[in-house]
Amino acid sequence: MFARFEKIREWFDRYAGAFDLSVPMIQMKYKHSHDVMSVGKTLAHALEWPPGDVEVGVSACLLHDTGRFSQYRDFGTYYDGASVDHGERGFEVLSADFPDDAADAEAREVLLQAVRWHNKKNLPELAPEAMPFCRLVRDADKLDVFYLVQRRMDEGTVGELLPGHIINAPLSETLLREVEEHWSGTYKNASSLLDFTLIQLTWALDINFAPSLQMLEDSGMLTRMRSLFPKEPRVQALLDRLFTCIADHKRALMTIFESGRRLPA
Ligand SMILES: [Fe+2]
């Protein structure tokens, strides 16, 4: 399969450029798309993918949030629960508008699937050739959100990422219980910065590739986020267990990576 990244970037910049990029919330998604593309490129190289696969993967990363632009125009929010599933919206936009000469049929299908499924809680079993690219996008997207939160923490503006939330409220009991029982949390149970931080920490368990988890650890964000939580025994016990699970997950991913297989089984 092949994709022409330069053509895809031209198409994306023209598509996104038709929205009002002077609106900070829209500009933020435009920047995020390019940042995820950069992270995806670093990851694909770390995974030692052949150049053709890198081009498809990087293209998928750039396109992943195509649905965000019309979502914000139509609903004025990025909250899927109150508007539209932005992965599905991106899939619809690309199904209608993706340029014919930018990829062959197989790569086009992979790109559409990667966009469609990038934001779902779990990745279903798709065609085997699509899976690595879907996983790359999901890892790069998560990593860039960690980096964004890190930048905002440095600037003291992290609260602006969560408009309408009670930033300094304590952890939600419902969310705490959900994470204790399922090792993941849903946004409908989150209302404070700590709630979102706890959900984000669980993302580490959903990382697909060893180099991604290594980059996340190297950023220092997991430790930094952990330090925000209160010292209450129940919360610390949950964090202890969570970090043990992350270490186990990393060992499993490293075994796969070092065995020369580039994909989780
Ligand atoms: Fe997204």
mmCIF file of C-alpha atoms and ligand atoms in Angstrom, residues 64-65 86 118 141, ligand 1:
data_model
loop_
_atom_site.group_PDB
_atom_site.id
_atom_site.type_symbol
_atom_site.label_atom_id
_atom_site.label_comp_id
_atom_site.label_asym_id
_atom_site.label_seq_id
_atom_site.Cartn_x
_atom_site.Cartn_y
_atom_site.Cartn_z
ATOM 1 C CA HIS A 64 -7.009 11.672 12.930
ATOM 2 C CA ASP A 65 -8.979 14.715 14.176
ATOM 3 C CA HIS A 86 -15.698 13.051 16.140
ATOM 4 C CA HIS A 118 -8.833 6.577 17.074
ATOM 5 C CA ASP A 141 -2.621 11.103 20.160
HETATM 6 FE FE FE B 1 -9.463 12.870 18.466
#
